[in-house]
Amino acid sequence: MINTKHQALAISSIALLVTGCSPSSDTPSVSNINDYQGSASITQGKATTVESNLFECENGRSRVAGVGEITDSAGKVWTVPTENNFANGPKAFDLYEECSNTTPSSLADIDQTLVPVVEIDPDGEEVTGYIFADNYFELYINGTLVAVDTVPFTPFNSNLVKFKVNKPYTIAVKVIDWEENLGLGTEDNRGKAYHAGDGGFIASFSDGTVTSADWQAQTFYTAPIYDLTCLSEEDGKRLSESCTTEGTDHGQDAYAAHWETPSNWMSQEFDSASWPQASVYSEDDIGVNNKKAYMNFIEKFSGAGASFIWSTNVVLDNEVLLRYEVK
Ligand SMILES: [Ca+2]
Ligand SMILES: [Ca+2]
Ligand SMILES: [Ca+2]
């Protein structure tokens, strides 16, 4: 064993001398930025922090939810994980939120009459929504920002919303898989300094609407990318299925792919015909069986027929826009 290990180290050291790369398989191979031919704007490395932390947890622990900026080779500045309305948007009602000591064991413990009703149409039907996002959501109905998540990163939480609207109406949701290493799409987790976290979004509404593959999901920020040749595009899909999702201790030079968000993406009139259908993920994929914010209300999530959705890559796609028309 010892001899084999020494031999392996010797071979790795030769490889290091030849290629200039670190010997470990833990180290990403970084391709040249000129290799990339797709429609995204590419940045490399860590963003500059412009907001050190959007959220302080009063009770318990939370990951630092910062916001950064990074400039691409064309001089365009990108906000990471993305521009958001957490600071000033209307906060959703808490279903389960440890930082505010809102920890009911079931829906029966919640007084749902306290949930404020947002009027889209004064004569519309009142709809109640139950939402769990990994990690953050902003909900628009017919282009109006109805509610933003109350916790941007962690701990995992869930929310209630109410609105009055006439059918047909358009649900548009910005979802963010938040990141600790701004611009790099990673967090210190699972024993790795640059672990690629995952996303996930599930919701049901009292009018029978549930998240499903019938929703549309387009990605606008993908990271970390260590080899730009793994990115591809097909039928409107911004694909990264052949990109590694392995955590590393050396992710500081990772690339990120950014696409510009259309200014009216949340409006009822926006033409999302080119957007792909949402990809569906299981509860096991998202890893919710230890999360009370989800499990205590599971009858309003998978129990109501809703599925976890995201874009095609629930690990690497960190900003995703969702749309669905309720007929
Ligand atoms: Ca959240
Ligand atoms: Ca991620
Ligand atoms: Ca996450």
Short mmCIF file of C-alpha atoms and ligand atoms in Angstrom, two decimals:
data_model
loop_
_atom_site.label_atom_id
_atom_site.label_comp_id
_atom_site.label_asym_id
_atom_site.label_seq_id
_atom_site.Cartn_x
_atom_site.Cartn_y
_atom_site.Cartn_z
CA MET A 1 0.00 0.00 0.00
CA ILE A 2 2.70 2.44 1.06
CA ASN A 3 4.78 1.75 -2.02
CA THR A 4 1.78 2.17 -4.30
CA LYS A 5 0.89 5.46 -2.65
CA HIS A 6 4.44 6.73 -2.99
CA GLN A 7 4.47 5.71 -6.62
CA ALA A 8 1.21 7.53 -7.19
CA LEU A 9 2.58 10.63 -5.52
CA ALA A 10 5.74 10.42 -7.63
CA ILE A 11 3.70 10.16 -10.82
CA SER A 12 1.48 13.04 -9.70
CA SER A 13 4.55 15.14 -8.98
CA ILE A 14 5.84 14.52 -12.49
CA ALA A 15 2.41 15.49 -13.86
CA LEU A 16 2.61 18.64 -11.76
CA LEU A 17 5.98 19.55 -13.24
CA VAL A 18 4.79 18.87 -16.78
CA THR A 19 1.43 20.59 -16.67
CA GLY A 20 1.85 23.13 -13.94
CA CYS A 21 -1.31 21.82 -12.34
CA SER A 22 -1.69 20.66 -8.77
CA PRO A 23 -1.51 16.85 -8.57
CA SER A 24 -4.77 16.08 -6.83
CA SER A 25 -7.90 14.90 -8.63
CA ASP A 26 -9.50 17.35 -6.22
CA THR A 27 -8.19 20.14 -8.39
CA PRO A 28 -10.37 21.32 -11.25
CA SER A 29 -8.95 21.44 -14.74
CA VAL A 30 -9.62 24.96 -15.94
CA SER A 31 -10.05 25.42 -19.66
CA ASN A 32 -9.30 28.62 -21.52
CA ILE A 33 -12.01 31.28 -21.63
CA ASN A 34 -11.56 31.47 -25.42
CA ASP A 35 -12.77 27.87 -25.70
CA TYR A 36 -16.30 28.99 -24.91
CA GLN A 37 -18.65 29.50 -27.87
CA GLY A 38 -22.08 29.75 -26.21
CA SER A 39 -24.51 32.58 -25.48
CA ALA A 40 -23.54 33.23 -21.84
CA SER A 41 -21.21 35.88 -20.50
CA ILE A 42 -18.34 34.24 -18.63
CA THR A 43 -16.65 35.46 -15.48
CA GLN A 44 -13.81 33.85 -13.59
CA GLY A 45 -12.95 33.87 -9.92
CA LYS A 46 -14.42 35.47 -6.85
CA ALA A 47 -16.79 38.43 -6.98
CA THR A 48 -16.27 41.62 -4.99
CA THR A 49 -18.61 41.66 -2.02
CA VAL A 50 -20.97 44.65 -2.16
CA GLU A 51 -23.38 43.52 0.59
CA SER A 52 -21.70 41.44 3.27
CA ASN A 53 -24.86 39.89 4.69
CA LEU A 54 -28.56 40.45 3.95
CA PHE A 55 -29.85 38.49 6.93
CA GLU A 56 -29.10 38.07 10.63
CA CYS A 57 -30.67 35.08 12.37
CA GLU A 58 -32.08 36.15 15.74
CA ASN A 59 -32.39 32.62 17.06
CA GLY A 60 -29.88 30.11 15.84
CA ARG A 61 -27.45 29.92 12.98
CA SER A 62 -27.60 30.96 9.38
CA ARG A 63 -25.16 30.98 6.50
CA VAL A 64 -23.91 34.42 5.51
CA ALA A 65 -26.10 35.64 2.61
CA GLY A 66 -23.97 38.16 0.79
CA VAL A 67 -24.25 39.83 -2.60
CA GLY A 68 -21.33 40.44 -4.93
CA GLU A 69 -20.38 41.98 -8.24
CA ILE A 70 -18.06 40.63 -10.88
CA THR A 71 -17.03 42.00 -14.28
CA ASP A 72 -16.83 39.92 -17.47
CA SER A 73 -14.25 40.36 -20.23
CA ALA A 74 -16.58 42.76 -22.09
CA GLY A 75 -16.70 45.03 -19.03
CA LYS A 76 -20.24 44.16 -18.02
CA VAL A 77 -20.88 43.97 -14.28
CA TRP A 78 -22.90 40.98 -13.00
CA THR A 79 -24.56 40.79 -9.58
CA VAL A 80 -24.19 37.44 -7.82
CA PRO A 81 -25.95 35.27 -6.91
CA THR A 82 -28.31 37.73 -8.64
CA GLU A 83 -30.14 41.00 -8.19
CA ASN A 84 -32.89 40.51 -5.65
CA ASN A 85 -35.56 42.30 -3.61
CA PHE A 86 -34.83 40.72 -0.24
CA ALA A 87 -34.06 44.01 1.50
CA ASN A 88 -37.12 45.95 0.32
CA GLY A 89 -39.62 43.42 -1.05
CA PRO A 90 -42.83 42.42 0.79
CA LYS A 91 -41.84 39.58 3.11
CA ALA A 92 -43.92 36.43 2.89
CA PHE A 93 -45.78 35.16 5.97
CA ASP A 94 -43.76 32.57 7.86
CA LEU A 95 -44.99 29.00 7.81
CA TYR A 96 -41.80 27.75 9.47
CA GLU A 97 -38.86 29.99 10.27
CA GLU A 98 -36.46 29.11 13.08
CA CYS A 99 -34.81 32.54 13.24
CA SER A 100 -38.14 34.14 14.22
CA ASN A 101 -39.04 31.22 16.51
CA THR A 102 -41.89 30.21 14.18
CA THR A 103 -41.69 26.45 14.49
CA PRO A 104 -45.19 24.90 14.34
CA SER A 105 -45.37 21.14 14.17
CA SER A 106 -48.29 21.20 11.75
CA LEU A 107 -50.57 23.47 9.76
CA ALA A 108 -53.18 23.25 12.54
CA ASP A 109 -50.88 25.39 14.71
CA ILE A 110 -51.01 28.30 12.26
CA ASP A 111 -53.67 31.01 12.24
CA GLN A 112 -53.98 31.42 8.49
CA THR A 113 -56.38 34.35 8.89
CA LEU A 114 -53.32 36.45 9.82
CA VAL A 115 -51.79 36.06 6.35
CA PRO A 116 -52.13 39.36 4.46
CA VAL A 117 -54.04 39.19 1.15
CA VAL A 118 -52.42 40.91 -1.84
CA GLU A 119 -55.05 42.22 -4.25
CA ILE A 120 -54.15 41.67 -7.88
CA ASP A 121 -57.83 41.80 -8.90
CA PRO A 122 -60.17 43.18 -6.18
CA ASP A 123 -62.98 40.92 -7.43
CA GLY A 124 -60.69 37.93 -7.86
CA GLU A 125 -60.67 34.54 -6.17
CA GLU A 126 -58.64 34.40 -2.96
CA VAL A 127 -55.78 31.93 -3.39
CA THR A 128 -53.48 30.60 -0.64
CA GLY A 129 -50.02 29.35 -1.56
CA TYR A 130 -47.60 27.14 0.39
CA ILE A 131 -43.95 27.55 -0.62
CA PHE A 132 -40.63 25.88 0.18
CA ALA A 133 -37.50 27.05 -1.63
CA ASP A 134 -33.87 25.95 -1.49
CA ASN A 135 -32.82 28.63 -0.90
CA TYR A 136 -34.75 31.75 -1.89
CA PHE A 137 -37.80 32.80 -3.92
CA GLU A 138 -39.54 35.94 -5.16
CA LEU A 139 -43.16 35.38 -6.21
CA TYR A 140 -44.87 37.52 -8.85
CA ILE A 141 -48.53 37.26 -9.84
CA ASN A 142 -49.36 38.99 -13.14
CA GLY A 143 -46.13 40.95 -12.79
CA THR A 144 -46.80 42.20 -9.24
CA LEU A 145 -44.25 41.22 -6.59
CA VAL A 146 -46.50 39.49 -4.05
CA ALA A 147 -43.88 38.16 -1.63
CA VAL A 148 -40.21 37.43 -1.07
CA ASP A 149 -38.74 34.61 1.01
CA THR A 150 -37.97 35.56 4.61
CA VAL A 151 -34.62 33.72 4.71
CA PRO A 152 -32.26 34.14 1.75
CA PHE A 153 -29.84 31.27 2.46
CA THR A 154 -30.26 29.12 5.60
CA PRO A 155 -31.82 27.89 7.85
CA PHE A 156 -34.39 26.20 5.62
CA ASN A 157 -37.80 27.82 6.02
CA SER A 158 -41.23 27.80 4.38
CA ASN A 159 -43.85 30.46 3.70
CA LEU A 160 -47.54 31.18 3.18
CA VAL A 161 -48.92 33.70 0.70
CA LYS A 162 -52.43 34.90 -0.15
CA PHE A 163 -53.58 36.86 -3.17
CA LYS A 164 -56.82 37.70 -4.99
CA VAL A 165 -56.76 37.19 -8.73
CA ASN A 166 -58.94 36.29 -11.70
CA LYS A 167 -58.06 33.43 -14.02
CA PRO A 168 -56.20 33.15 -16.24
CA TYR A 169 -53.23 34.47 -14.31
CA THR A 170 -49.46 34.16 -14.55
CA ILE A 171 -47.19 32.93 -11.76
CA ALA A 172 -43.56 33.98 -12.16
CA VAL A 173 -40.92 33.05 -9.60
CA LYS A 174 -37.27 33.96 -9.29
CA VAL A 175 -35.46 31.22 -7.37
CA ILE A 176 -31.91 31.39 -6.12
CA ASP A 177 -29.63 28.66 -4.84
CA TRP A 178 -27.61 31.04 -2.65
CA GLU A 179 -23.83 30.85 -2.42
CA GLU A 180 -21.21 31.52 0.22
CA ASN A 181 -18.29 31.98 -2.19
CA LEU A 182 -19.75 34.85 -4.22
CA GLY A 183 -19.28 34.45 -7.96
CA LEU A 184 -18.04 30.89 -7.56
CA GLY A 185 -21.38 29.12 -6.94
CA THR A 186 -20.09 27.26 -3.90
CA GLU A 187 -20.20 26.97 -0.12
CA ASP A 188 -18.03 25.40 2.57
CA ASN A 189 -19.92 22.16 3.10
CA ARG A 190 -19.52 18.37 3.15
CA GLY A 191 -15.85 18.75 4.08
CA LYS A 192 -15.00 20.80 1.00
CA ALA A 193 -14.25 24.52 0.89
CA TYR A 194 -15.92 24.81 -2.53
CA HIS A 195 -18.92 22.48 -2.40
CA ALA A 196 -21.55 23.13 -5.07
CA GLY A 197 -24.87 23.43 -3.20
CA ASP A 198 -28.19 22.53 -4.77
CA GLY A 199 -31.51 24.28 -5.31
CA GLY A 200 -35.16 23.15 -5.44
CA PHE A 201 -38.60 24.79 -5.39
CA ILE A 202 -42.01 23.36 -4.54
CA ALA A 203 -45.39 25.05 -4.05
CA SER A 204 -49.09 24.30 -4.00
CA PHE A 205 -51.97 26.72 -4.22
CA SER A 206 -55.53 26.43 -2.93
CA ASP A 207 -56.97 26.66 -6.46
CA GLY A 208 -55.29 23.35 -7.31
CA THR A 209 -52.18 24.78 -8.94
CA VAL A 210 -49.01 22.82 -8.13
CA THR A 211 -45.40 22.96 -9.29
CA SER A 212 -44.83 20.38 -12.04
CA ALA A 213 -43.09 19.67 -15.34
CA ASP A 214 -45.78 21.86 -16.94
CA TRP A 215 -44.04 24.93 -15.52
CA GLN A 216 -41.25 26.61 -17.47
CA ALA A 217 -37.76 27.04 -16.03
CA GLN A 218 -34.87 28.95 -17.57
CA THR A 219 -31.43 29.32 -16.03
CA PHE A 220 -29.58 32.65 -15.80
CA TYR A 221 -26.49 31.85 -13.67
CA THR A 222 -24.51 28.63 -13.67
CA ALA A 223 -21.48 28.01 -11.44
CA PRO A 224 -19.01 26.58 -10.60
CA ILE A 225 -17.72 25.62 -14.04
CA TYR A 226 -14.17 24.25 -14.21
CA ASP A 227 -14.13 23.31 -17.88
CA LEU A 228 -16.11 25.63 -20.14
CA THR A 229 -16.35 22.98 -22.86
CA CYS A 230 -18.89 21.15 -20.64
CA LEU A 231 -21.49 23.87 -21.31
CA SER A 232 -23.90 23.41 -24.21
CA GLU A 233 -27.22 24.73 -25.49
CA GLU A 234 -30.09 22.95 -27.19
CA ASP A 235 -33.72 23.93 -27.86
CA GLY A 236 -33.48 26.93 -25.53
CA LYS A 237 -31.93 24.82 -22.76
CA ARG A 238 -28.73 26.11 -21.17
CA LEU A 239 -27.16 22.75 -20.36
CA SER A 240 -24.40 21.81 -17.98
CA GLU A 241 -25.12 18.11 -17.56
CA SER A 242 -21.56 17.05 -18.41
CA CYS A 243 -20.00 19.54 -15.97
CA THR A 244 -18.62 18.18 -12.72
CA THR A 245 -20.58 18.79 -9.51
CA GLU A 246 -17.84 17.44 -7.26
CA GLY A 247 -16.81 19.60 -4.34
CA THR A 248 -13.19 20.73 -4.16
CA ASP A 249 -10.81 22.56 -1.87
CA HIS A 250 -9.47 24.57 -4.81
CA GLY A 251 -12.44 26.27 -6.45
CA GLN A 252 -11.22 29.86 -6.30
CA ASP A 253 -10.60 30.09 -10.07
CA ALA A 254 -13.94 28.64 -11.14
CA TYR A 255 -15.83 30.13 -14.06
CA ALA A 256 -19.45 31.25 -13.97
CA ALA A 257 -21.92 31.59 -16.84
CA HIS A 258 -24.35 34.53 -16.75
CA TRP A 259 -27.31 35.38 -18.95
CA GLU A 260 -29.10 38.72 -18.87
CA THR A 261 -32.53 38.68 -17.21
CA PRO A 262 -35.22 40.18 -19.48
CA SER A 263 -36.61 43.26 -17.71
CA ASN A 264 -40.25 42.13 -18.09
CA TRP A 265 -39.73 38.40 -17.51
CA MET A 266 -42.35 38.38 -14.73
CA SER A 267 -45.13 40.13 -16.66
CA GLN A 268 -48.20 38.37 -17.97
CA GLU A 269 -47.37 39.49 -21.53
CA PHE A 270 -43.78 38.22 -21.55
CA ASP A 271 -43.19 35.66 -24.29
CA SER A 272 -41.48 32.68 -22.67
CA ALA A 273 -42.17 30.32 -25.57
CA SER A 274 -38.44 29.63 -25.96
CA TRP A 275 -38.00 28.64 -22.30
CA PRO A 276 -37.65 24.94 -21.50
CA GLN A 277 -40.12 23.01 -19.40
CA ALA A 278 -39.09 22.64 -15.76
CA SER A 279 -37.16 19.57 -14.67
CA VAL A 280 -38.73 17.59 -11.82
CA TYR A 281 -36.74 16.32 -8.81
CA SER A 282 -37.64 13.89 -6.05
CA GLU A 283 -37.68 14.68 -2.34
CA ASP A 284 -34.58 12.48 -2.05
CA ASP A 285 -32.82 14.49 -4.78
CA ILE A 286 -33.41 17.70 -2.82
CA GLY A 287 -32.83 16.08 0.58
CA VAL A 288 -35.80 17.33 2.57
CA ASN A 289 -36.55 14.41 4.90
CA ASN A 290 -34.63 16.11 7.75
CA LYS A 291 -36.11 19.57 7.12
CA LYS A 292 -39.06 20.41 9.39
CA ALA A 293 -39.90 23.48 7.30
CA TYR A 294 -40.94 20.97 4.65
CA MET A 295 -41.84 17.76 6.47
CA ASN A 296 -44.23 19.38 9.00
CA PHE A 297 -46.42 20.57 6.11
CA ILE A 298 -45.79 17.82 3.59
CA GLU A 299 -49.54 17.51 2.90
CA LYS A 300 -49.30 20.93 1.22
CA PHE A 301 -46.25 19.92 -0.83
CA SER A 302 -45.86 16.40 -2.28
CA GLY A 303 -49.05 15.44 -0.44
CA ALA A 304 -50.93 18.00 -2.53
CA GLY A 305 -49.47 16.60 -5.75
CA ALA A 306 -46.71 19.21 -6.12
CA SER A 307 -43.24 18.27 -7.35
CA PHE A 308 -39.86 19.85 -6.76
CA ILE A 309 -38.83 21.74 -9.88
CA TRP A 310 -35.76 23.58 -11.14
CA SER A 311 -33.93 23.98 -14.42
CA THR A 312 -31.99 21.07 -15.95
CA ASN A 313 -29.18 21.26 -13.38
CA VAL A 314 -30.34 21.58 -9.76
CA VAL A 315 -26.74 21.75 -8.52
CA LEU A 316 -24.98 24.15 -10.89
CA ASP A 317 -27.85 26.45 -11.93
CA ASN A 318 -28.07 29.04 -9.17
CA GLU A 319 -30.52 31.58 -10.59
CA VAL A 320 -33.59 30.17 -12.29
CA LEU A 321 -36.74 31.94 -13.46
CA LEU A 322 -40.00 29.98 -13.41
CA ARG A 323 -43.26 30.74 -15.18
CA TYR A 324 -46.68 29.11 -15.25
CA GLU A 325 -50.05 30.23 -16.54
CA VAL A 326 -53.05 29.20 -14.46
CA LYS A 327 -55.92 28.70 -16.90
CA CA B 1 -35.44 30.51 2.17
CA CA B 2 -25.68 25.51 -6.78
CA CA B 3 -28.93 25.51 -1.66
#
